[in-house]
Coordinates of C-alpha atoms in Angstrom, one line a residue:
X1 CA 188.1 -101.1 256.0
X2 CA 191.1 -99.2 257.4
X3 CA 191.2 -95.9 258.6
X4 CA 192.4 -93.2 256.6
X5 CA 194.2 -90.6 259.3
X6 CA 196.5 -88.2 257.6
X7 CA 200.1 -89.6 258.0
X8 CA 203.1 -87.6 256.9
X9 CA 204.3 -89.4 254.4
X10 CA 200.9 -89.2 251.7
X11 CA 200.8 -85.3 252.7
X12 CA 201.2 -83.8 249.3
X13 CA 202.8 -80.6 248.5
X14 CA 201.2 -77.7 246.6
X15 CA 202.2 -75.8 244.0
X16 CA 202.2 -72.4 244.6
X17 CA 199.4 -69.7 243.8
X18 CA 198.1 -69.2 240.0
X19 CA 196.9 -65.6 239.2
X20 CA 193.6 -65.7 238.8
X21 CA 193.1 -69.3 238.8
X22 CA 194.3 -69.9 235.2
X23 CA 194.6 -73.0 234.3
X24 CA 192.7 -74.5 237.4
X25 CA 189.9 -76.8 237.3
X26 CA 186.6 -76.1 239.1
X27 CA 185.4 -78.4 242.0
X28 CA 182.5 -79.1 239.0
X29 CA 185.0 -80.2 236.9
X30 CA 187.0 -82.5 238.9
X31 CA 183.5 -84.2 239.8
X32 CA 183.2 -85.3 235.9
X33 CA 186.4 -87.5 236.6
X34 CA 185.7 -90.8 235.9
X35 CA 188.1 -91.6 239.2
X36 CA 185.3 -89.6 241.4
X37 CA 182.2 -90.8 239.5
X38 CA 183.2 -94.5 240.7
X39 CA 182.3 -93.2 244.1
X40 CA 178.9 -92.4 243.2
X41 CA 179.4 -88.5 244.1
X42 CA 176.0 -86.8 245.4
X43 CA 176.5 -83.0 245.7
X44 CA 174.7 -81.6 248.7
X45 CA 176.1 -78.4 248.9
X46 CA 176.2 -77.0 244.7
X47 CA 175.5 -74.2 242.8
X48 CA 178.2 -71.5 242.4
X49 CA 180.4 -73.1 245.4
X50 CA 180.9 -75.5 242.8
X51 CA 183.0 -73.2 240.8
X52 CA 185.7 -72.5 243.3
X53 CA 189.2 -73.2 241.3
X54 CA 190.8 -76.8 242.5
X55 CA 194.7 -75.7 243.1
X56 CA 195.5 -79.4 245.0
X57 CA 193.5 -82.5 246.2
X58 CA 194.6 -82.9 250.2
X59 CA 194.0 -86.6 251.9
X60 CA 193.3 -86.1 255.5
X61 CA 190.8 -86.8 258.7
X62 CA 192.0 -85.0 261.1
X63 CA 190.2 -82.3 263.4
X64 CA 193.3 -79.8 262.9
X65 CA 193.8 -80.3 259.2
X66 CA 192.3 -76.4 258.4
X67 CA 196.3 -75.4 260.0
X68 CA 197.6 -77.3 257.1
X69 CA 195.7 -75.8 254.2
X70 CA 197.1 -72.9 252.0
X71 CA 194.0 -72.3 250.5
X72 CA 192.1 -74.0 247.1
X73 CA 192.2 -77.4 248.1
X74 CA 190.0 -80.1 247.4
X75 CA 189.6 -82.0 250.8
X76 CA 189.3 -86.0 250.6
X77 CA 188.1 -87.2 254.0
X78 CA 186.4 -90.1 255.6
X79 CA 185.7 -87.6 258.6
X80 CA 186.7 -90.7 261.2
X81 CA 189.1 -87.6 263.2
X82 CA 186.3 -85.1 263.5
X83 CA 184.9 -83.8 266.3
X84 CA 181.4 -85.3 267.5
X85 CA 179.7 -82.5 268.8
X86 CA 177.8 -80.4 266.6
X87 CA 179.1 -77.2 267.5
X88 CA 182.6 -78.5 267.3
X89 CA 181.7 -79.6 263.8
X90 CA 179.7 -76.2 262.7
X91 CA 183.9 -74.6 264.1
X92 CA 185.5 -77.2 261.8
X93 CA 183.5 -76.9 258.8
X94 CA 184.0 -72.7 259.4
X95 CA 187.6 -73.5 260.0
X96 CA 187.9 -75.1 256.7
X97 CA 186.3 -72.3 255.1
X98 CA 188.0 -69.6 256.9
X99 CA 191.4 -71.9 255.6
X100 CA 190.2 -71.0 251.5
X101 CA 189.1 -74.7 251.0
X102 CA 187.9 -75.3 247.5
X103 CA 185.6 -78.5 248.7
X104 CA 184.8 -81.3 251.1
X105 CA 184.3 -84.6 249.7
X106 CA 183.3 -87.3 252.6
X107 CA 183.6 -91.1 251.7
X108 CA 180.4 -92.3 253.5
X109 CA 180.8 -96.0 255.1
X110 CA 183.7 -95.5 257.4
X111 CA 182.6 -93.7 259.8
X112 CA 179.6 -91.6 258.8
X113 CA 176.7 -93.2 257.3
X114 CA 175.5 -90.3 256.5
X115 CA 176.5 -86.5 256.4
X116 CA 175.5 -85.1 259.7
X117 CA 172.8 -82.4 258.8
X118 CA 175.0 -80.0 261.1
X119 CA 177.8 -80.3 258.3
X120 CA 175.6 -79.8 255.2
X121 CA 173.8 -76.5 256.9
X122 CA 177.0 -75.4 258.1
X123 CA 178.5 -75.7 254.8
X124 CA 175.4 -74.0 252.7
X125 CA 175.6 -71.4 255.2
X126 CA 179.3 -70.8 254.0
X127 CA 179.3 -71.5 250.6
X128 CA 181.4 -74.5 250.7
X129 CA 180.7 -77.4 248.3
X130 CA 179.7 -80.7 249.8
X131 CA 179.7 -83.7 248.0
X132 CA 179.4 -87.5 249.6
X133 CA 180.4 -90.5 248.2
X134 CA 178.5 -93.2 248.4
X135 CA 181.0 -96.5 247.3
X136 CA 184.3 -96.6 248.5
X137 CA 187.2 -95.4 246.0
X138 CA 190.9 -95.2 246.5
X139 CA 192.1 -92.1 247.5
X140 CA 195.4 -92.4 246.1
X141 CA 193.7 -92.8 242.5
X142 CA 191.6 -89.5 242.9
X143 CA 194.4 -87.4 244.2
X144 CA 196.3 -88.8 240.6
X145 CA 193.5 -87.9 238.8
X146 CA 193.0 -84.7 240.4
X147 CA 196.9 -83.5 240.7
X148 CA 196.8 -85.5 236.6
X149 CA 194.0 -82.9 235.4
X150 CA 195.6 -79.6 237.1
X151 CA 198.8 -80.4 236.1
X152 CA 198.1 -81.0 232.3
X153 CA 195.5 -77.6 232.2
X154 CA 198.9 -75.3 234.0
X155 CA 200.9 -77.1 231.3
X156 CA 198.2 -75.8 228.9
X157 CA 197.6 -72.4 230.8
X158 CA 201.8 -71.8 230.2
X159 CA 201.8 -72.7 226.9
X160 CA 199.2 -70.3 225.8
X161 CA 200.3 -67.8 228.3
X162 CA 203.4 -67.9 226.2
X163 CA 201.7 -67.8 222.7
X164 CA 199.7 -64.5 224.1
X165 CA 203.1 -62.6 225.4
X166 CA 204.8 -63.7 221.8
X167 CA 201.3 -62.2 219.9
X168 CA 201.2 -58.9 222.1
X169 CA 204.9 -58.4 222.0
X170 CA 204.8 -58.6 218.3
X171 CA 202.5 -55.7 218.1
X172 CA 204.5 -53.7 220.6
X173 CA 207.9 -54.1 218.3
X174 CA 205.5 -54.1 215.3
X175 CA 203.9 -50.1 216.6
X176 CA 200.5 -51.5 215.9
X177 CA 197.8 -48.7 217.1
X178 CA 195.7 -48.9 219.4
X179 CA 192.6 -49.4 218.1
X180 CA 194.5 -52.7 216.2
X181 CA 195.5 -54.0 220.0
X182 CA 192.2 -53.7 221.4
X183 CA 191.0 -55.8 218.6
X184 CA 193.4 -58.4 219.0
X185 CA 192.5 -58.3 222.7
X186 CA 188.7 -58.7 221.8
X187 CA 189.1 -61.5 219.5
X188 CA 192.2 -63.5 222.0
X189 CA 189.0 -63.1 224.9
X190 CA 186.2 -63.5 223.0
X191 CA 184.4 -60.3 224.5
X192 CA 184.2 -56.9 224.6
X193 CA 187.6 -54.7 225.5
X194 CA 187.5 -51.1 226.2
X195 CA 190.3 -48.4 226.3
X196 CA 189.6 -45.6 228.5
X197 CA 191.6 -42.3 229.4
X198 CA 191.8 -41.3 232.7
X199 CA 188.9 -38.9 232.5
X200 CA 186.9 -42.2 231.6
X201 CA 186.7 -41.6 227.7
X202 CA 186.4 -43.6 225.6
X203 CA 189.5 -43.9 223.0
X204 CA 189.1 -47.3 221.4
X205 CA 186.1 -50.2 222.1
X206 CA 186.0 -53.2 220.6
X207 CA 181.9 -54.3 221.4
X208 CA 179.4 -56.3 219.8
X209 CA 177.0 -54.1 217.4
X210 CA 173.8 -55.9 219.6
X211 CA 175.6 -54.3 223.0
X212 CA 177.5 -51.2 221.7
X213 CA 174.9 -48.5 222.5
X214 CA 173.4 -50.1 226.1
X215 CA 177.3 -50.4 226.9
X216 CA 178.8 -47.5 225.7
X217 CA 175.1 -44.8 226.8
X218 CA 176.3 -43.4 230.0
X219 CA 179.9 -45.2 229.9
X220 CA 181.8 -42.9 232.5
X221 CA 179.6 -43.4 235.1
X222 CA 179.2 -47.0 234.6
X223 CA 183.2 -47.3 234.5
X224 CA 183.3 -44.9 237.5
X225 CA 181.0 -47.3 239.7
X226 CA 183.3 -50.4 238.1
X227 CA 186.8 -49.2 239.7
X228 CA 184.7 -48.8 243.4
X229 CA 184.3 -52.5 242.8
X230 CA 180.8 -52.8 241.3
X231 CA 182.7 -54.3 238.4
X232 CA 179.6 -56.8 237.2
X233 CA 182.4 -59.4 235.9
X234 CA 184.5 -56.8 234.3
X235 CA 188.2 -56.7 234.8
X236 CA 190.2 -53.4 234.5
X237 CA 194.2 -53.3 234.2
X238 CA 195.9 -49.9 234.0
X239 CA 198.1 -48.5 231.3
X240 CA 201.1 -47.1 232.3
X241 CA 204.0 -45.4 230.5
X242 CA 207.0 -42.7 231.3
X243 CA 206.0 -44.0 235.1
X244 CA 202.4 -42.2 234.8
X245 CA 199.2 -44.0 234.2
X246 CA 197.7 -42.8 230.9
X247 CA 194.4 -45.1 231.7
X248 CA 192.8 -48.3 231.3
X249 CA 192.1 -51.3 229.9
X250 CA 188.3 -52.9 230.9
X251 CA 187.8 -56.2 229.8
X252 CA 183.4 -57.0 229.7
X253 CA 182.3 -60.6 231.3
X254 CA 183.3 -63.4 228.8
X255 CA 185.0 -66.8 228.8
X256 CA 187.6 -68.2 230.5
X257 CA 190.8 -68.1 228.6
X258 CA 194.0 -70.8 229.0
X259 CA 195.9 -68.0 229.9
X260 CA 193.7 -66.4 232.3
X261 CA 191.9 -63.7 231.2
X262 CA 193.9 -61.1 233.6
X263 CA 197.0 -62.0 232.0
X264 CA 196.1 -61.2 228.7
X265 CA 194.6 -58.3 229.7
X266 CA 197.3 -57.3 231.6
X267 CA 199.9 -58.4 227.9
X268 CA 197.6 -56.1 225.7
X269 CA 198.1 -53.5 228.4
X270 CA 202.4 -53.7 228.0
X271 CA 201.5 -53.8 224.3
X272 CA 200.2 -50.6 224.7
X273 CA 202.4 -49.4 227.2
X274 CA 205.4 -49.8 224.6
X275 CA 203.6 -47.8 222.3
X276 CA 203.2 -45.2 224.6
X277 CA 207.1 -45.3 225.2
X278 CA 207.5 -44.5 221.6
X279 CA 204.8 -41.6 221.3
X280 CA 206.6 -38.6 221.4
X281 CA 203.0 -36.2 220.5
X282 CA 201.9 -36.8 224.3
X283 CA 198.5 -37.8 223.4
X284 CA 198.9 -39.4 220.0
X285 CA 196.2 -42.2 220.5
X286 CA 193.6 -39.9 221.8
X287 CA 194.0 -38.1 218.6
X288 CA 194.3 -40.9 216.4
X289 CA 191.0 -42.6 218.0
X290 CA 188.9 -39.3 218.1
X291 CA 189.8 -39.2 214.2
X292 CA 188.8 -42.1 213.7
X293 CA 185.5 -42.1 215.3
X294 CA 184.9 -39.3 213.3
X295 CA 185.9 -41.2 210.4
X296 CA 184.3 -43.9 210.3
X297 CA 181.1 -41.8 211.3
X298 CA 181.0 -39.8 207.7
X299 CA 182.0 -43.0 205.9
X300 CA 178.9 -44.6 207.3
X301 CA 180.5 -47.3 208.8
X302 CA 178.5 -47.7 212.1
X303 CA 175.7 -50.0 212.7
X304 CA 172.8 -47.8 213.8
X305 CA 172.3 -44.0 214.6
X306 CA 172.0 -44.9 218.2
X307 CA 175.4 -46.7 218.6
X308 CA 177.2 -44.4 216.6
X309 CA 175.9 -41.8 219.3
X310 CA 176.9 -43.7 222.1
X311 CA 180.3 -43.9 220.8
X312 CA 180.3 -40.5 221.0
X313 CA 178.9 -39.7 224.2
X314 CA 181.4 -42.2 225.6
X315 CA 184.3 -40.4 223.7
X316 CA 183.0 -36.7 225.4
X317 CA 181.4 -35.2 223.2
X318 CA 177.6 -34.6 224.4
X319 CA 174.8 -35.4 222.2
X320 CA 171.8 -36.0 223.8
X321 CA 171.7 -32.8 225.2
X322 CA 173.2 -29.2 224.4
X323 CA 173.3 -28.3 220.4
X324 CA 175.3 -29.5 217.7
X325 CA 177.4 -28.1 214.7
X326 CA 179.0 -30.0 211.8
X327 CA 182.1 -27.4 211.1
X328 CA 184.7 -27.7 208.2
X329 CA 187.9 -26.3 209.1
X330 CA 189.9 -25.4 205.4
X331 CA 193.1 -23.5 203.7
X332 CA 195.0 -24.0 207.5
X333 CA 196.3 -27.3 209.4
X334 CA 193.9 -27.9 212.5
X335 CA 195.0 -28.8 215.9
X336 CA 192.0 -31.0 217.3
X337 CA 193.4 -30.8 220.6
X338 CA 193.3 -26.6 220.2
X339 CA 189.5 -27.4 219.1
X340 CA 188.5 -29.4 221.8
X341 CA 189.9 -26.2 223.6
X342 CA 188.3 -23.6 222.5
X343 CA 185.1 -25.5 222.4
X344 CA 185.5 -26.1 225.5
X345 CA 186.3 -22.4 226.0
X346 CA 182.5 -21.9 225.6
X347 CA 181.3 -25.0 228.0
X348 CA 181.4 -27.6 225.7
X349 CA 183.6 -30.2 223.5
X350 CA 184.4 -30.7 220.2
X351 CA 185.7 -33.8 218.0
X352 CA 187.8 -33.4 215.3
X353 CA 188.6 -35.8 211.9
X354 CA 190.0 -34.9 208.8
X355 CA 188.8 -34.6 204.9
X356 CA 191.2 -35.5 202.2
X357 CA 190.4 -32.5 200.4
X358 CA 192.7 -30.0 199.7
X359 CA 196.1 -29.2 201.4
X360 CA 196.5 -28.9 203.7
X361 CA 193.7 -31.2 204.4
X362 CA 190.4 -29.9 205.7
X363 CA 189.1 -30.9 209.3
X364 CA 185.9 -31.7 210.4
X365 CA 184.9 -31.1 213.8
X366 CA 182.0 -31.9 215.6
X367 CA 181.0 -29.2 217.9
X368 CA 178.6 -29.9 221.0
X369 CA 177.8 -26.5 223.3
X370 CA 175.4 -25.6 225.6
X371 CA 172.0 -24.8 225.0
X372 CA 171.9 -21.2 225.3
X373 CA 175.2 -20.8 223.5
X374 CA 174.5 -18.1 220.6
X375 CA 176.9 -19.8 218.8
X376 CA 174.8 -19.9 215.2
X377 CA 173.9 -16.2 215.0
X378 CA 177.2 -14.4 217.4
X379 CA 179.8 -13.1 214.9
X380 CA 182.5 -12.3 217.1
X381 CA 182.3 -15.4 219.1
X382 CA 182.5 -17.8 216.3
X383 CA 185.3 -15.8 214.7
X384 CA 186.8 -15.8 218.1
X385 CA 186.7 -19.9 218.0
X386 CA 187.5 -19.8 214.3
X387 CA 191.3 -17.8 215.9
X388 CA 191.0 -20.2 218.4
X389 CA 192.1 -23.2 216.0
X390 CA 195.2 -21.9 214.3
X391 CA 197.9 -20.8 216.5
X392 CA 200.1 -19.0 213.8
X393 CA 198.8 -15.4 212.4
X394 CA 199.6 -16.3 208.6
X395 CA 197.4 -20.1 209.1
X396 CA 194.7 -17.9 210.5
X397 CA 194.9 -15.5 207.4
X398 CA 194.1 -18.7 205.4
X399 CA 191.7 -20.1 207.7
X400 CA 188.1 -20.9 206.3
X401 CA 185.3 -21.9 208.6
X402 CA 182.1 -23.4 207.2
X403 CA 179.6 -24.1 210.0
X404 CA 176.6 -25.9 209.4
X405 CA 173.2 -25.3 211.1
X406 CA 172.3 -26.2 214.8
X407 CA 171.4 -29.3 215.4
X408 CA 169.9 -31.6 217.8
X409 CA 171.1 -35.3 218.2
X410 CA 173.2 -37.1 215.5
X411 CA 171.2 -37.2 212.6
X412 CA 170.5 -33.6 212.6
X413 CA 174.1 -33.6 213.4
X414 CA 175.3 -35.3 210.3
X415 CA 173.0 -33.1 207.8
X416 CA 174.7 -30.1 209.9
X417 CA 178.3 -31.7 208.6
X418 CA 177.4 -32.0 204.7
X419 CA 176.1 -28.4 204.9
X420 CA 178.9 -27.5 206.0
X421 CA 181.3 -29.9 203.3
X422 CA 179.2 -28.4 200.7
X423 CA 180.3 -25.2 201.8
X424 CA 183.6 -25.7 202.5
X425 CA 183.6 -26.6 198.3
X426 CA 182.4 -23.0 197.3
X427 CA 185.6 -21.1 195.9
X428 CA 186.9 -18.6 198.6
X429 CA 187.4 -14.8 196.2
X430 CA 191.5 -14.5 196.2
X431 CA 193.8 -12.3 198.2
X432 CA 190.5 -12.8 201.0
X433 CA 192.1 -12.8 204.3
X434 CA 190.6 -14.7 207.4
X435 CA 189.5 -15.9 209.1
X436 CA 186.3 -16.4 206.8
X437 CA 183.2 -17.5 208.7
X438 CA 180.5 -19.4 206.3
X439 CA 177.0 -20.1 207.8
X440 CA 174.5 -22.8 206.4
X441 CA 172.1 -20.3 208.2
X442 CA 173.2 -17.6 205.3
X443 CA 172.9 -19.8 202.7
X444 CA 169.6 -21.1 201.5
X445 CA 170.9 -22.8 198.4
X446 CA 173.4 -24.9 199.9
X447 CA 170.9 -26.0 202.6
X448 CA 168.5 -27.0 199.9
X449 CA 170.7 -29.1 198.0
X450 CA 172.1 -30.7 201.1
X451 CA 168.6 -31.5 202.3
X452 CA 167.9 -33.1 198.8
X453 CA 171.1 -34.3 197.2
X454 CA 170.2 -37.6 197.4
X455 CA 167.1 -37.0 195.3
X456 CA 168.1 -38.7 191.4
X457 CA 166.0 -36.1 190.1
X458 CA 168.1 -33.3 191.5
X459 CA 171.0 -35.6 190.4
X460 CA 169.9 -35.5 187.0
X461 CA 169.2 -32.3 187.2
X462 CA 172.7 -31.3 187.5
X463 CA 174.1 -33.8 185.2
X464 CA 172.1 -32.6 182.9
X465 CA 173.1 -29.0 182.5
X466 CA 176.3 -29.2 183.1
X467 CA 177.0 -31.9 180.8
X468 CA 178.6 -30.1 177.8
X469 CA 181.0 -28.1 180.3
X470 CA 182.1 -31.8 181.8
X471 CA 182.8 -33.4 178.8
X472 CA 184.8 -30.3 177.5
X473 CA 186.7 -30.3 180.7
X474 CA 187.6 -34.0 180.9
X475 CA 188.3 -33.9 176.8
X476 CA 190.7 -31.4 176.9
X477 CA 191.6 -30.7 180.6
X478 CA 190.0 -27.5 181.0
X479 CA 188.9 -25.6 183.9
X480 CA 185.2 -24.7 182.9
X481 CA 183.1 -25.7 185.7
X482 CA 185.6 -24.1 188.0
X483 CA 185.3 -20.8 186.1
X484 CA 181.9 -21.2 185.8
X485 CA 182.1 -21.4 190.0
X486 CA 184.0 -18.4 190.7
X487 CA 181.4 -16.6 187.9
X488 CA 178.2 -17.8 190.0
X489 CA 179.9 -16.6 193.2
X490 CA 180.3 -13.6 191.9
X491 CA 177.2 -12.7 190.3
X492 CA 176.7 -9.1 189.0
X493 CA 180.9 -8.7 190.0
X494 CA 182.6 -10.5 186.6
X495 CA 186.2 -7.9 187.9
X496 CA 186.0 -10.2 191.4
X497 CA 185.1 -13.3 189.3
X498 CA 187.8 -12.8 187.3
X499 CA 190.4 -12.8 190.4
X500 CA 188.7 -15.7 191.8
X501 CA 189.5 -17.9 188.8
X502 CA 192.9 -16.6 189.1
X503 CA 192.9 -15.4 185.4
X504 CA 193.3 -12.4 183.6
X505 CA 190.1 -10.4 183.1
X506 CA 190.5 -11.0 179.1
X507 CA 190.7 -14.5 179.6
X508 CA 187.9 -15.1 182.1
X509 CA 186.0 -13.4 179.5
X510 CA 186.8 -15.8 176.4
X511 CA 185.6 -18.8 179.4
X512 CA 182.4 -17.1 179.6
X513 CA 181.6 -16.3 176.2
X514 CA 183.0 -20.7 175.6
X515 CA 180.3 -21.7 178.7
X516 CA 177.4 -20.0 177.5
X517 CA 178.3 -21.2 173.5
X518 CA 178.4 -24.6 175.0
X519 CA 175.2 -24.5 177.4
X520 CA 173.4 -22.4 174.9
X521 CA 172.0 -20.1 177.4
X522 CA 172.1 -16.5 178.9
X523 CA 174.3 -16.3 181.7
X524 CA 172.7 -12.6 182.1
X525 CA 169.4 -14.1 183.0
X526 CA 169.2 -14.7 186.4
X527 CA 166.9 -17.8 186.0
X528 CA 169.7 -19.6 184.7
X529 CA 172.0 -18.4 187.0
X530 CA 170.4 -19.9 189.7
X531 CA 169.7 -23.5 187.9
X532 CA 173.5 -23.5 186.7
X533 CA 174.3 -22.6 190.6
X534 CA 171.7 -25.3 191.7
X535 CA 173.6 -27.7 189.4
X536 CA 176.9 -27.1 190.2
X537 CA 175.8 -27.2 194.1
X538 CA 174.4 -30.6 193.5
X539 CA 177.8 -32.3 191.7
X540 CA 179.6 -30.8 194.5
X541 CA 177.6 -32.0 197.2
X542 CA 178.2 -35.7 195.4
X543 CA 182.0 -35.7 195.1
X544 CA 183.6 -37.0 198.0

């Protein structure tokens, strides 16, 4: 059997390094090569070693081969060159390691018999995978095989590193939002993607239901500890535009991907970068994803309570301590950005969405604050944060503030919103200059029907006596039921009704005299009054 020393002309030469190893085999792989399985491989030194990435199989006995390596190598070896004392061979094996070497594979039968026990503890000591082969292959056909099977997955690793930069570039030319290209970087990964600001918020995640509230519960110190290196498989890129860093991308443990899963990170992360370039509000996507968390939290579209209140703990706004306020900002444009201000103003934060009701449209914040804050029950500070939200006199004129009660945690939160939707619908009296400050706390009514409005007898309740009044209106376009509003807000004041309709006295009259013809009833009795106003609460509360 001839001996297999290293000569110069079978050295092979290396390609150079890959990025994160895309496209390279493990040393586990290239042992399920039928060219190595003729050798009757027995692995002596496994477990994770064996998933060091293969970059080039390297033929060679020699003592001072370690010199030759560039790291990532598979070594083929009949060990005939090594040294024969066992220290000398506990140096080489470290030398080897201390080189990056991949893996050791020793052909048994030349000149071991057997793999000194020196080598093998050496070896597990370092982590470096030891496998022996027990029949005699060529080593020309494993270094084809291997060189065949890195070769053909780079070839594979370009290809789709090129079908990821075309996808990613198409929705930077295309301005798809963020939220959209943390999606597509989910679903190209196949886990869980994360866009953070720099204060580690939370602006856009992309998580598994099953994971979203252990992941997201407590997010900024768990992505704090990540970027000092505790990353437990994660992989963060930054996001860069105008030449600052706006934040970051964190991609959760998950497949390998063709590409390499740092390079697609690293293409959604341009993606965004480009839309960045092209967002001339500062903080557009901040915005954007803070409104759409609140969104998609009043439409119900979250999987549990829990989740949904991780997402907002991890997008700043406390719940799980402090005290809660569901507040409907109408009749004046709100800045969320001036809300999260002047919450903040009073130690806490705020989160703001918008209601299509009205123009301009209504905003809903959600209001966290501190504990003590006497935020439910102080006057002149929540009409200082209602001043707080508009920056322009005239809006602030306009500027209606419904606030709901306190609450504590999300669901309480949410009942805290519709209070304060449902009284955000009552009729504001005209030429009434704001701010105007409405409290759930001041209105037992509204708090009743919020409490119950899901209740069909309630429901039917309201359907019922206002019937004749909604099938006038719809018939021939009337304005009844909204008459009949400013009348109920209003009660014992018809001259102030009669403004708040916006019609002349003489007119709101005739209305009057039409709704109680229609309802036959006495809109002097104050019985009625209150089941009209219970009614008309309740179809309110419904319409969305």
């Amino acid at each position: 059997m001839a001996d297999r020393r290293e000569d110069e002309s079978i050295r092979t030469e290396r390609p150079g390094p890959v990025a994160e190893g895309a496209g390279l085999p493990t040393v586990r792989e290239i042992l399920a090569l039928p060219a190595l399985a003729e050798g009757v491989p027995e692995v002596l030194v496994g477990g994770d070693a064996l998933d060091a990435r293969v970059r080039w199989a390297h033929v060679s006995d020699s003592a001072g081969v370690a010199r030759l390596l560039d790291g990532g190598e598979l070594l083929l070896t009949t060990g005939s060159g090594w040294p024969t004392e066992p220290e000398e061979l506990v140096a080489f094996i470290g030398g080897l390691v201390d080189a990056g070497l991949a893996g050791l594979v020793l052909e048994l039968g030349v000149h071991y018999r057997y793999v000194p026990a020196v080598v093998a503890e050496a070896a597990g000591r370092r982590g470096l995978a030891l496998v022996a082969l027990h029949r005699e292959v060529k080593f020309v056909a494993l270094t084809e095989a291997v060189h065949g099977r890195i070769i053909s997955a780079q070839t594979a690793a370009l290809v789709a590193r090129d079908e990821v930069r075309e996808r990613f570039t198409g929705l930077a030319l295309r301005g798809s939002p963020a939220d959209f290209i943390v999606r597509q970087l989910a679903a190209t990964l196949g886990s869980g993607v994360v866009l953070e600001n720099l204060a580690h918020e939370v602006v856009s995640a992309e998580v598994p239901p099953s994971e979203e509230e252990s992941l997201l519960r407590q997010w900024e110190a768990r992505s704090r500890r990540a970027h000092r290196g505790d990353a437990d498989g994660w992989l963060i890129v930054p996001v860069e535009a105008r030449g600052l860093r706006w934040g970051h991308l964190v991609a959760l443990a998950g497949p390998e991907h063709p590409a390499g899963r740092n390079a697609v990170l690293e293409q959604g992360a341009t993606a965004l970068a480009f839309g960045r370039l092209a967002d001339s509000g500062g903080d557009e996507w901040a915005r954007i994803g803070r409104q759409r968390l609140v969104d998609a939290l009043l439409d119900g579209r979250f999987a549990a309570l829990p989740n949904a209140a991780a997402r907002l703990e991890a997008a700043g706004l406390p719940i799980a301590h402090g005290v809660q306020f569901g507040v409907v900002a109408s009749g004046a444009e709100v800045s969320g950005e001036l809300a999260d201000a002047a919450a903040r103003a009073l130690g806490g934060r705020a989160l703001a969405g918008v209601l299509a009701e009205g123009q301009p449209p209504a905003a809903v914040l959600l209001v966290s604050l501190p504990e003590a804050t006497r935020f439910a029950v102080d006057e002149a500070g929540v009409l200082a944060f209602a001043r707080s939200l508009v920056e322009e006199p005239a809006a602030r004129e306009r500027l209606v503030l419904s606030v709901g009660q306190a609450a504590h945690g999300l669901a309480e939160l949410l009942a805290s919103v519709q209070q304060a939707r449902d009284l955000a619908r009552v009729p504001v009296p005209r030429g009434t200059r704001g701010p105007v400050v409405r409290r759930a706390d001041d209105r037992p009514l509204v708090r009743l029907v919020t409490s119950l409005r899901d209740d069909h007898r309630l429901q039917e309740h309201g359907e019922r006596m206002l019937a004749p009044l909604i099938e006038y209106d719809l018939a021939r376009g009337g304005d009844l039921l909204d008459v009949l509003a400013a009348m109920l807000a209003h009660p014992g004041n018809r001259t102030a009704a009669a403004s708040a309709s916006h019609l002349s006295r003489s007119v709101f009259y005739q209305r009057i005299a039409l709704i109680a013809e229609l309802l036959d009833a006495d809109l002097d009795d104050g019985e009625t009054l209150t089941a009209l106003h219970l009614a008309l609460l309740v179809r309110r509360s419904g319409s969305r």
